[in-house]
XYZ file of C-alpha atoms in Angstrom:
605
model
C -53.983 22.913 -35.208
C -51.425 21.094 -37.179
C -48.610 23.559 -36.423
C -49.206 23.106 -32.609
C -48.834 19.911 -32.757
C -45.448 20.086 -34.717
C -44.435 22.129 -31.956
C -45.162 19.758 -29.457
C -43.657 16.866 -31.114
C -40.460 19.003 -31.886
C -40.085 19.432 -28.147
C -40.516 16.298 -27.132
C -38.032 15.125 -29.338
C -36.227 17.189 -28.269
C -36.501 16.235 -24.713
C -35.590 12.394 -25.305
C -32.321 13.419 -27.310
C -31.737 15.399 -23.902
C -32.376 12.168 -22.282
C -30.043 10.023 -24.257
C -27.258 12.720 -23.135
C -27.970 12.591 -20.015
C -27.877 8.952 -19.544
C -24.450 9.368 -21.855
C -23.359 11.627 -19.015
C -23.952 9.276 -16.804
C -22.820 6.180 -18.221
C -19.092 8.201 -18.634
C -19.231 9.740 -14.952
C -19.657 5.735 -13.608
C -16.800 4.527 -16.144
C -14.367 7.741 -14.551
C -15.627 6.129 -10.806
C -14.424 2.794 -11.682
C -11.105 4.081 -13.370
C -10.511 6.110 -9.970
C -11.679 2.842 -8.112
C -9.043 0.544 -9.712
C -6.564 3.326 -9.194
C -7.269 3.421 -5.716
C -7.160 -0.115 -5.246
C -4.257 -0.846 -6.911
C -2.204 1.965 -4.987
C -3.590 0.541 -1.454
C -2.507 -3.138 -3.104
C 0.862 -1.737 -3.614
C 1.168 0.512 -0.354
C 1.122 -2.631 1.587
C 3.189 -4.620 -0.529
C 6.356 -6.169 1.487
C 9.744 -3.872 0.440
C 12.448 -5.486 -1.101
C 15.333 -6.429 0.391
C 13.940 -5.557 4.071
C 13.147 -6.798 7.033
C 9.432 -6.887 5.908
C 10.433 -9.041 3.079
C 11.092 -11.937 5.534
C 8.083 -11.671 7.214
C 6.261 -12.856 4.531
C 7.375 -16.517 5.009
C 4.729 -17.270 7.370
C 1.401 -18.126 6.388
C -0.645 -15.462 8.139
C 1.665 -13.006 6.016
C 1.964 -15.045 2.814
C -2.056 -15.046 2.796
C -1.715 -10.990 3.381
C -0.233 -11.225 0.459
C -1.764 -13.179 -1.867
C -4.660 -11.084 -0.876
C -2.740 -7.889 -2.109
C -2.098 -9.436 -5.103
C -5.732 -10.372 -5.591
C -6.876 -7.148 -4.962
C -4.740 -5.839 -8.105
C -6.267 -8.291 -10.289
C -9.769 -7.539 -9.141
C -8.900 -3.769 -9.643
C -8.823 -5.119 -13.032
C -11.831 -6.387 -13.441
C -13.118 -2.488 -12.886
C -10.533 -1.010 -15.330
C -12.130 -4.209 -17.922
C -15.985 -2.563 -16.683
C -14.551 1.235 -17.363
C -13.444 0.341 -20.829
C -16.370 -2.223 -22.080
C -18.724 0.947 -20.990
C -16.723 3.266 -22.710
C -16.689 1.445 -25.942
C -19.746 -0.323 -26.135
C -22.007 2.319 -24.238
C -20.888 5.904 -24.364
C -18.816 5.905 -28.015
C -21.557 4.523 -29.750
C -24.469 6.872 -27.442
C -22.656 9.497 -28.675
C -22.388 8.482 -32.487
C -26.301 7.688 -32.510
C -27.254 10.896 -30.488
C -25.708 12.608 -33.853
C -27.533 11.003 -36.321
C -30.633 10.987 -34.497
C -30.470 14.940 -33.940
C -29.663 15.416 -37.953
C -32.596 12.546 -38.602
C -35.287 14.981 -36.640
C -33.774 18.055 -37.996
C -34.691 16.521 -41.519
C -38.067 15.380 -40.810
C -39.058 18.740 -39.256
C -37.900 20.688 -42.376
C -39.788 18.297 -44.308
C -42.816 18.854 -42.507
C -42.348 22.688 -42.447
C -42.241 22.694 -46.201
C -45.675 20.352 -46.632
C -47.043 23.438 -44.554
C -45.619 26.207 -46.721
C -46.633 24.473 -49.870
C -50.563 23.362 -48.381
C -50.408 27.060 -47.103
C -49.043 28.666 -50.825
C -51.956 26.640 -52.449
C -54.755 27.975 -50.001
C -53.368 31.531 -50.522
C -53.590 30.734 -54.385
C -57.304 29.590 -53.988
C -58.127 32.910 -51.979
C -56.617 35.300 -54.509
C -58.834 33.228 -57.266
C -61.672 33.734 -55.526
C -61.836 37.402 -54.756
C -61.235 37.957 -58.692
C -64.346 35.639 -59.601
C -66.533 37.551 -56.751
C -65.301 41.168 -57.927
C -65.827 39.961 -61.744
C -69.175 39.121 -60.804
C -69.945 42.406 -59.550
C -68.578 44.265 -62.416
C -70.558 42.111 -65.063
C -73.744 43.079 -63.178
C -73.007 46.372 -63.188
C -72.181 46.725 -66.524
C -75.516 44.923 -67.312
C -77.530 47.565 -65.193
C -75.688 50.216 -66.729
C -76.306 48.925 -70.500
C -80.561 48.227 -69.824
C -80.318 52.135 -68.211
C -79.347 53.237 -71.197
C -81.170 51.090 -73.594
C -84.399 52.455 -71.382
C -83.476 55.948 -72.318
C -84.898 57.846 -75.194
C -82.648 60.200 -75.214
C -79.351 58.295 -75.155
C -77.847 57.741 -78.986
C -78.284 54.233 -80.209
C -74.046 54.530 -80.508
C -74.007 54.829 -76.727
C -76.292 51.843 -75.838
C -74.311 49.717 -78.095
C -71.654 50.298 -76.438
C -72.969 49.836 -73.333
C -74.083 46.388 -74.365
C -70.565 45.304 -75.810
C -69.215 46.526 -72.289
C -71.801 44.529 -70.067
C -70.950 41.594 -72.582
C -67.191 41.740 -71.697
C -67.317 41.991 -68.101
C -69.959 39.061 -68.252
C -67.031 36.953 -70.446
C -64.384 38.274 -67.466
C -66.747 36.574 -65.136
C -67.257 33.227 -66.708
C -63.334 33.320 -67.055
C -63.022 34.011 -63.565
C -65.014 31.683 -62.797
C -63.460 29.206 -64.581
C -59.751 30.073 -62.918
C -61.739 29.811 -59.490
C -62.922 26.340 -60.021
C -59.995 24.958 -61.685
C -57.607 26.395 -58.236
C -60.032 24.979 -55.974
C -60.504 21.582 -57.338
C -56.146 22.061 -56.988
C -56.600 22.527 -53.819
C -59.016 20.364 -52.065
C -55.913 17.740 -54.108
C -53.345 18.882 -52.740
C -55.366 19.096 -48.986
C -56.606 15.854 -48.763
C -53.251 14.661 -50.024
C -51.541 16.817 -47.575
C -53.486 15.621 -44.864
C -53.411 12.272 -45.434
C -50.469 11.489 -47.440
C -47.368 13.815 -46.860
C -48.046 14.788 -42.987
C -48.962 10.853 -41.811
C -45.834 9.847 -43.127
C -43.488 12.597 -41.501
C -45.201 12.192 -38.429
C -44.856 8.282 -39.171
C -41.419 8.880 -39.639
C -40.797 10.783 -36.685
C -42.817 8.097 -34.502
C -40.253 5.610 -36.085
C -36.998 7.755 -34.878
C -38.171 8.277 -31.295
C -39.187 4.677 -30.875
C -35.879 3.531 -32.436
C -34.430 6.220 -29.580
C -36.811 4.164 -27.127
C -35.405 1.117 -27.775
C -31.963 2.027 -28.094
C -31.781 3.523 -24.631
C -33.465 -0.151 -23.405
C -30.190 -1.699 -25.217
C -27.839 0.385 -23.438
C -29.063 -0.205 -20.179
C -29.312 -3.958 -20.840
C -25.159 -3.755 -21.847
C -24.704 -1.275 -18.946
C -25.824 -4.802 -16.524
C -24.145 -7.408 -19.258
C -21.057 -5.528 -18.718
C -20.929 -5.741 -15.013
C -22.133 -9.141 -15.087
C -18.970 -10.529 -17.261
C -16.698 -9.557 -15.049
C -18.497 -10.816 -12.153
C -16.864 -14.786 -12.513
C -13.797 -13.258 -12.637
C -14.818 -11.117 -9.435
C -15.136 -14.690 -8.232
C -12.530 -16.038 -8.869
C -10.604 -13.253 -7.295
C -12.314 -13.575 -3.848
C -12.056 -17.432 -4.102
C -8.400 -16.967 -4.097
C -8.970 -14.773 -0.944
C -11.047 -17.484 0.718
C -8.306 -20.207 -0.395
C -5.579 -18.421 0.960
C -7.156 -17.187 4.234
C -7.926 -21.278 4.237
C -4.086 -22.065 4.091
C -3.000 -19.929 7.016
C -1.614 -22.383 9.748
C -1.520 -21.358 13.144
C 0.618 -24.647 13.990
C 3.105 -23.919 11.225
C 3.443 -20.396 12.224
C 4.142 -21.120 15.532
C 6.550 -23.658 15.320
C 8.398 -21.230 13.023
C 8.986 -18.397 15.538
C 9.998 -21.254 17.770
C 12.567 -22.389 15.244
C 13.379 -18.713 14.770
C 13.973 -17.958 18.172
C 15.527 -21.382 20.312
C 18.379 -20.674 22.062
C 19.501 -23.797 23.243
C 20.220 -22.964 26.692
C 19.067 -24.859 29.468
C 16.596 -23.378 32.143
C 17.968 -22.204 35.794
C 17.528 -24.579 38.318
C 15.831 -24.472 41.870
C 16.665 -21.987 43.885
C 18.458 -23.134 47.535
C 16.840 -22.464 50.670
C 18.504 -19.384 52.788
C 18.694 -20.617 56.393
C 18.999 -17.238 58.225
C 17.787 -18.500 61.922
C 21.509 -19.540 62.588
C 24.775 -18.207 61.190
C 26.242 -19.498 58.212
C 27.692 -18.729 54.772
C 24.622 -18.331 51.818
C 25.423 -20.971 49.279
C 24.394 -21.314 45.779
C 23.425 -24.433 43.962
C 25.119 -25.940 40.929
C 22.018 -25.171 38.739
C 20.954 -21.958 39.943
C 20.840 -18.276 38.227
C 24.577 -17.430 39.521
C 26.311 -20.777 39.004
C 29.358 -20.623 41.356
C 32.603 -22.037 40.742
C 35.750 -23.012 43.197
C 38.261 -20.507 42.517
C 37.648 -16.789 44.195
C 38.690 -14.598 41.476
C 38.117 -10.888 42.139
C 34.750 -9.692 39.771
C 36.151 -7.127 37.378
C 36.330 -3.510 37.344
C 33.523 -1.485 35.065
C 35.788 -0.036 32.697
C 37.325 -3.418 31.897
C 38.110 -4.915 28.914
C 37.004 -8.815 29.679
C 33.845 -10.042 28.073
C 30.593 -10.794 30.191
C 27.499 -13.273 29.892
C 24.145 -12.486 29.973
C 21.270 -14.154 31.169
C 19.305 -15.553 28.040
C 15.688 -15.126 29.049
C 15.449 -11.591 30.303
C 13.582 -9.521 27.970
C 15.638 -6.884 26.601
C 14.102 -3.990 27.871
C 14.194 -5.661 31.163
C 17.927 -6.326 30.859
C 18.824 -3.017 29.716
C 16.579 -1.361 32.353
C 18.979 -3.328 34.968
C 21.947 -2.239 32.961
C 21.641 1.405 32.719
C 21.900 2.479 36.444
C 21.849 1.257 40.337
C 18.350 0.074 41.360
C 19.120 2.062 44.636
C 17.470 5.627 44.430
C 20.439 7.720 44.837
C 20.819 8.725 48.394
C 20.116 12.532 49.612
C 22.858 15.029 49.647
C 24.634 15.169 53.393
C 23.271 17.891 55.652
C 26.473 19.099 55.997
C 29.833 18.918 53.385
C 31.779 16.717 56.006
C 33.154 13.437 54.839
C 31.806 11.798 57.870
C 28.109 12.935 56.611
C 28.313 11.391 53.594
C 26.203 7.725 53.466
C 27.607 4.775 51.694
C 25.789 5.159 48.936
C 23.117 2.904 47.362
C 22.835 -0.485 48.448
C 25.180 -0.896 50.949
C 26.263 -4.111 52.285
C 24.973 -2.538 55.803
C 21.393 -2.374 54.309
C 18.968 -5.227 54.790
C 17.341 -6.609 51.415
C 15.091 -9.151 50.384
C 17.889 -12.601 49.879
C 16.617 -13.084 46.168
C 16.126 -10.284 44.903
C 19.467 -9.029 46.097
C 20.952 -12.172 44.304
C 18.991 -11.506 41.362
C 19.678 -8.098 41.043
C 23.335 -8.423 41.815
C 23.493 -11.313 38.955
C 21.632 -8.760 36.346
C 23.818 -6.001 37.412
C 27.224 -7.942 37.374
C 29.826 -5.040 35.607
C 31.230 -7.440 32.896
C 27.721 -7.914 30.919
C 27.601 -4.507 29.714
C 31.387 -4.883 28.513
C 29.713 -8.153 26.639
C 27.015 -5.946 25.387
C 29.300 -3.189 24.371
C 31.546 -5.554 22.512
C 28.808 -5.953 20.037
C 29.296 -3.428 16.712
C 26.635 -1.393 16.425
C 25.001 -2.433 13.435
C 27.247 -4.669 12.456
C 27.522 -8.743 12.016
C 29.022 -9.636 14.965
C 31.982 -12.602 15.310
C 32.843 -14.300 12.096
C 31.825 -17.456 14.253
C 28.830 -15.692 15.224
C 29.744 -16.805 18.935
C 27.687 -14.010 19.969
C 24.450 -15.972 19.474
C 22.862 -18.622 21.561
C 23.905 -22.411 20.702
C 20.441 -22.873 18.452
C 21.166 -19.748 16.910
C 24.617 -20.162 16.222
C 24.265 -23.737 14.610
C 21.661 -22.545 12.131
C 23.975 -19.541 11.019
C 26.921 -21.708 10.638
C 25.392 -24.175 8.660
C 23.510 -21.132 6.337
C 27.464 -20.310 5.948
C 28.431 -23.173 5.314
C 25.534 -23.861 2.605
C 26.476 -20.342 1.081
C 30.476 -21.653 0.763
C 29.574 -24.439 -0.866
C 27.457 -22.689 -3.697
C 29.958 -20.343 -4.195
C 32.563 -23.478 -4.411
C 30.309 -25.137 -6.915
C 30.039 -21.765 -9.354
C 33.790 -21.929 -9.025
C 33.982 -24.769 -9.868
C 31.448 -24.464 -12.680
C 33.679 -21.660 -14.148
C 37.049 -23.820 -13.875
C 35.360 -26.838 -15.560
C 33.844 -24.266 -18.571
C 36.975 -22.534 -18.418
C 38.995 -25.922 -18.896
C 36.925 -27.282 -21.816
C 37.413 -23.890 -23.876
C 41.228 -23.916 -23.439
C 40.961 -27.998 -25.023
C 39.409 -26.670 -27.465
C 41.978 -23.767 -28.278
C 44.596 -26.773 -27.971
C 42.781 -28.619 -30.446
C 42.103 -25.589 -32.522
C 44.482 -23.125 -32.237
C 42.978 -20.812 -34.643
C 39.878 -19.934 -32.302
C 41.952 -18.896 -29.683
C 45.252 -18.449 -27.718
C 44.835 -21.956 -24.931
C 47.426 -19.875 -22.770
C 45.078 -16.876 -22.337
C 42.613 -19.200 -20.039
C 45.448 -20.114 -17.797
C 45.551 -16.966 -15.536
C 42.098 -17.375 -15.001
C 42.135 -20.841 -14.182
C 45.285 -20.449 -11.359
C 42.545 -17.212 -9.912
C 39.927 -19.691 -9.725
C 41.841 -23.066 -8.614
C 42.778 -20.513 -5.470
C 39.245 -19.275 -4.676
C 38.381 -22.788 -4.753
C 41.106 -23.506 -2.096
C 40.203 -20.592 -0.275
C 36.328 -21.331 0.016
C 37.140 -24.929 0.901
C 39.503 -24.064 3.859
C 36.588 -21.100 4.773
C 33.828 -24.205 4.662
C 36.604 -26.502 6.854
C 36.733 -23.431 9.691
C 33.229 -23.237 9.603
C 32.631 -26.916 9.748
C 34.559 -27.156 12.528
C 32.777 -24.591 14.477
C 29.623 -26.577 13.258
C 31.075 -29.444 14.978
C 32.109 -27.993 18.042
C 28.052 -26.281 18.669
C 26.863 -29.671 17.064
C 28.952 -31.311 19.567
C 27.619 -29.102 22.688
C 24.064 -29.252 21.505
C 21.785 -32.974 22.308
C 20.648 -35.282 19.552
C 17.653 -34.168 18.286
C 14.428 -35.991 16.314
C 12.079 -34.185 14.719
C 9.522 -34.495 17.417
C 11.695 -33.634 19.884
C 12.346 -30.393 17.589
C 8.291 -29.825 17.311
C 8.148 -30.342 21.283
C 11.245 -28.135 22.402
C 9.359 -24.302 22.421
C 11.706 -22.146 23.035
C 13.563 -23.686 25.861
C 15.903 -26.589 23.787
C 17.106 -29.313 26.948
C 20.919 -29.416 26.892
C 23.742 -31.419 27.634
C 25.753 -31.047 31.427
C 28.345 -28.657 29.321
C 25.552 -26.578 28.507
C 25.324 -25.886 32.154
C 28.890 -24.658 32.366
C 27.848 -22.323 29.717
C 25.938 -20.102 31.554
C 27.872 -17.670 33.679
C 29.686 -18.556 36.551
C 29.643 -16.907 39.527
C 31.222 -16.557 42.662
C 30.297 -15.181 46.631
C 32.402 -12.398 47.381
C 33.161 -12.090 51.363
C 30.745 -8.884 51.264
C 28.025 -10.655 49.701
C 27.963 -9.437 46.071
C 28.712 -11.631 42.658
C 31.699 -12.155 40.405
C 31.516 -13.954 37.162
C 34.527 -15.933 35.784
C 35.390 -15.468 32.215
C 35.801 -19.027 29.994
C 36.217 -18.734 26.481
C 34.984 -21.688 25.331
C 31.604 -22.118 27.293
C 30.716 -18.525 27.324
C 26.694 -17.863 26.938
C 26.186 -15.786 23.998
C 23.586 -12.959 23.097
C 22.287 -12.285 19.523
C 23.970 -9.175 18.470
C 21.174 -7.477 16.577
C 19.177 -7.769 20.021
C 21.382 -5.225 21.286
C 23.595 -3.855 18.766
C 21.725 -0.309 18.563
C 22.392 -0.108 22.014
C 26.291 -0.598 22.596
C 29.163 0.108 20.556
C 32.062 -1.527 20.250
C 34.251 -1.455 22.805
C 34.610 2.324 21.720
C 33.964 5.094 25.060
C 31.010 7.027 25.317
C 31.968 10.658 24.098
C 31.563 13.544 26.914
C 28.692 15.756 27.040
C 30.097 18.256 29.458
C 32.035 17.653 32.969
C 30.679 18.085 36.700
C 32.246 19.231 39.691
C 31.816 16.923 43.006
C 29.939 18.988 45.654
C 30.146 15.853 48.470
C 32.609 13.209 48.787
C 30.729 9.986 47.362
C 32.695 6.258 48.345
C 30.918 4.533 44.983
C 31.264 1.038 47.190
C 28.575 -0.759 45.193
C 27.968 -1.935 41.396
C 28.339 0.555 38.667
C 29.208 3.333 41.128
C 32.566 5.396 40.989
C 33.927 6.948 44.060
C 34.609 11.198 44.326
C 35.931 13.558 46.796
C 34.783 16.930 47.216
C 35.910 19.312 44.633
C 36.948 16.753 41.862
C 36.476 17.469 38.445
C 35.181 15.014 36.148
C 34.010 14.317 32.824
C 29.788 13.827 32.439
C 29.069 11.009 29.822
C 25.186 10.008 30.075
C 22.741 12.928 31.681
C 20.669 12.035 34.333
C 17.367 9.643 32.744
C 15.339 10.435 35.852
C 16.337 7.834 38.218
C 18.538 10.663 40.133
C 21.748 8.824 38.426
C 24.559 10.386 36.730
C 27.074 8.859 34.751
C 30.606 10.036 35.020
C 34.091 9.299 33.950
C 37.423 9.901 35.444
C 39.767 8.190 32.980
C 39.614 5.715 30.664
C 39.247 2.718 32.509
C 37.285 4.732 36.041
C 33.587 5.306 35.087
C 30.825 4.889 36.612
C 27.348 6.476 38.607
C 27.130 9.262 41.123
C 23.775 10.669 42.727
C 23.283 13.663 40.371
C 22.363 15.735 43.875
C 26.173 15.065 44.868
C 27.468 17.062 41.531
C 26.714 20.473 39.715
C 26.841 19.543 36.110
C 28.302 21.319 33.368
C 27.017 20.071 29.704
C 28.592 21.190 26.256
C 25.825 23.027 24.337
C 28.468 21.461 21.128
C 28.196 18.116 22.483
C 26.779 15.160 20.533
């Protein structure tokens, strides 16, 4: 019937305006995945971006790390490009989905009513046409009785001729009812069949026309949308493009060669490599000797190698590694020797590495070079954390030039500001002397005296420095620029350079003493060690020890007790069965830890 099908084109109206949400649902749950996308990227972009004003900041100057981040910063912009997709959706897709999917739902609502009200009225009119019919039919059947009724009684002899004539007038009327009824019944149904045909092919056609109309313009709207849901993606995509070109081009520009040669640049020290290593003859008696150009370069005086605890400065071998060097620094190779059987003196060994004991000729040398007591006074004259020597004399020759002349370069900028000011300063107070109404030309002059000294004192800092410059520039070979591509990290050196390195001397027992020389001295980058010394300052206590065996400390970084003595701890025992102990301020030194009973302060740092 016509109402069913109403029905089913109401729900299936119905079912594409639940489509067009949907799709809206969908369309705004991709734009919230791209927002959250961006976000994400840009935070990761920014996570790994270098920190300012750290040491991550100067990493980025080679081109590995400069590509890093020029990919960072392409990331950001392509996290863009999604924001640009989340908001093109949002505006061009879902706002005006959601607009539509209102006027379409009060569009439908309309036609429906309309075509609810064609079926009332088509309905009304066949009600109309029923009601006009049952009065003709029961009109009909009262005329005929009413003519029965009036030839009964004209058939009767013994009815009055009053009564038969009214009888007749009565079968008359109800015969004029019927022709009236009649009348009314033909008249509603000729209304009818109108309004029927015009019902059925006028007013219904054109709702449901309508309604074919809306849900194809629904049809083809929901095309259009999904078309601009690809267009909108596809804009951004040069862009994309452009993005990951950038990428490409910087991964492109990353130089291995450059990169290299930087760290090389970075790291030089200037210092010449050790020499050959003399034969050691030991088939017939004689005294070891050392060559001019080996790892403990020996020198003709026999001064006594310093005590631990002293004040001097020491040298360090340049290419150790530092955890290497430190390793040698911190205690005796020797394992600590086992506690006497018995508390006798005369039990009591001489300790680790005793001259007695046979070793291995280089690697006692070696070891006894590493170990020499003055380097860790050298290393402990570095601040912690601090800049080191205003001549930075505590870096190797490379080093050192290229930090003197960055001070130097930094001088002379601050001169030429100075200067700056003065010469600004100097044309204002002309024109207070010309115009003594704009301003008092005496005001300018205490100003100008500050700055005329800063200016002196910056140009007598740059002359100290300069000289220094001179005096490393002086030490250091002529150099070309291929000679500066080819050095690595070794940088050939002039004959002085050799009397840089640390001299050293044979003592009678065998063991190694450095001479100190002021000007020649080897130096060590302080921030390669300055979290591990302090300056010059002693270690603080941590608790004290009493000596259970007499221990005759006759070797390297060893301290001699007797049995009984009290003495202060100052470094724990690391595992290598060494303690370190102190006795005053200039006696310190290891002890086997088995040879005291150690007493720590629970309030110690």
């Amino acid at each position: 019937s016509l109402q069913d099908q109403f029905d089913n084109l109401e729900k299936h109206t119905q079912w594409g305006i639940d489509v067009l949400e949907k799709y809206i649902k969908f369309v705004k749950e991709r734009t919230e995945i791209e927002l959250s996308y961006a976000k994400q990227l840009r935070n990761l972009s920014k996570k790994y971006q270098p920190k300012k004003n750290s040491k991550e900041e100067e990493e980025y100057r080679y081109t590995s790390t400069r590509a890093f981040l020029a990919t960072l910063n392409e990331m950001n912009d392509y996290a863009g490009q999604h924001e640009v997709i989340s908001e093109n959706m949002t505006s061009l897709i879902t706002a005006e989905l959601t607009r539509y999917v209102q006027e379409l739902k009060q569009e439908r609502k309309s036609h429906f009513h309309d075509g609810r009200k064609a079926q009332q009225h088509i309905e009304t009119c066949w009600k109309q046409l029923e009601a006009s019919k049952r009065r003709f039919e029961r009109d009909c059947k009262e005329a005929d009785r009413a003519q029965q009724y009036f030839e009964k009684m004209d058939a009767d002899i013994n009815v009055t001729k009053a009564d038969v004539e009214k009888a007749r007038q009565q079968a008359q009327l109800r015969h004029q009812m019927a022709e009236d009824s009649k009348a009314e019944y033909s008249s509603t149904l000729q209304k009818f069949n109108s309004e029927q045909h015009e019902h059925y092919y006028t007013h219904i056609p054109n709702i449901f026309q309508k309604i074919q109309e809306m849900e194809e313009r629904r049809i083809v709207r929901i095309g259009e949308s999904m078309k601009t849901f690809a267009e909108v993606d596809r804009q951004v995509i040069p862009i994309i493009g452009k993005c990951l070109d950038e990428i490409t081009k910087a991964a492109e520009s990353v130089d291995h060669k450059n990169d290299s040669q930087m760290v090389i640049e970075a790291f030089k020290s200037g210092f010449e490599p050790p020499g050959d290593i003399d034969f050691e003859d030991f088939t017939q008696p004689m005294k070891r000797t050392v060559s001019e150009s080996s790892l403990s370069n020996s020198r003709g005086d026999g001064k006594s190698e310093p005590k631990f605890g002293s004040k001097s400065k020491g040298k360090l071998w340049p290419f150790i590694k530092k955890n290497k060097l430190m390793s040698l620094l911190t205690s005796p190779h020797q394992p600590p020797p086992p506690p006497p059987a018995s508390a006798s003196p005369s039990a009591v060994p001489n300790g680790p590495q005793s001259p007695k004991q046979q070793k291995e000729p280089l690697s006692h040398r070696f070891n006894e070079f590493m170990t020499s007591k003055p380097k860790i006074h050298c290393f402990r004259s570095l601040k912690r954390g601090g800049a080191g020597p205003e001549d930075f004399s505590n870096l190797p020759p490379e080093q050192r030039r290229k930090k003197l002349q960055q001070k130097v370069d930094e001088l002379n900028r601050d001169i030429q500001k100075e200067m700056d000011q003065r010469d600004a300063l100097t044309k204002m107070k002309d024109v207070y002397v010309k115009n003594p109404q704009m301003g008092d030309a005496a005001s300018v002059d205490h100003r100008l005296a500050e700055l005329g000294q800063n200016i002196e004192k910056l140009r007598l800092e740059v002359q100290k420095f300069e000289g220094w410059l001179a005096e490393v520039e002086g030490r250091l070979p002529a150099r070309t620029e291929q000679a500066r591509r080819q050095s690595g990290v070794y940088e050939p050196q002039n004959p002085s350079g050799v009397n840089s390195c640390a001299q050293d001397r044979e003592s009678p027992d065998g063991s190694y003493t450095e001479e100190q020389s002021q000007e020649t001295e080897m130096k060590v980058p302080a921030t390669d060690f300055d979290d591990e010394f302090d300056d010059e300052e002693p270690l603080p206590t941590i608790g004290t020890c009493k000596a259970l065996y007499t221990f005759e400390g006759q070797n390297e970084g060893t301290i001699s007790v007797a049995e009984g003595e009290m003495l202060y701890v100052i470094e724990e025992d690391k595992g290598d069965g060494w303690t370190r102990i102190r006795r005053n301020e200039d006696e310190e030194g290891y002890v086997p830890t088995s040879y005291v009973e150690v007493y720590l302060d629970k309030n110690a740092k």
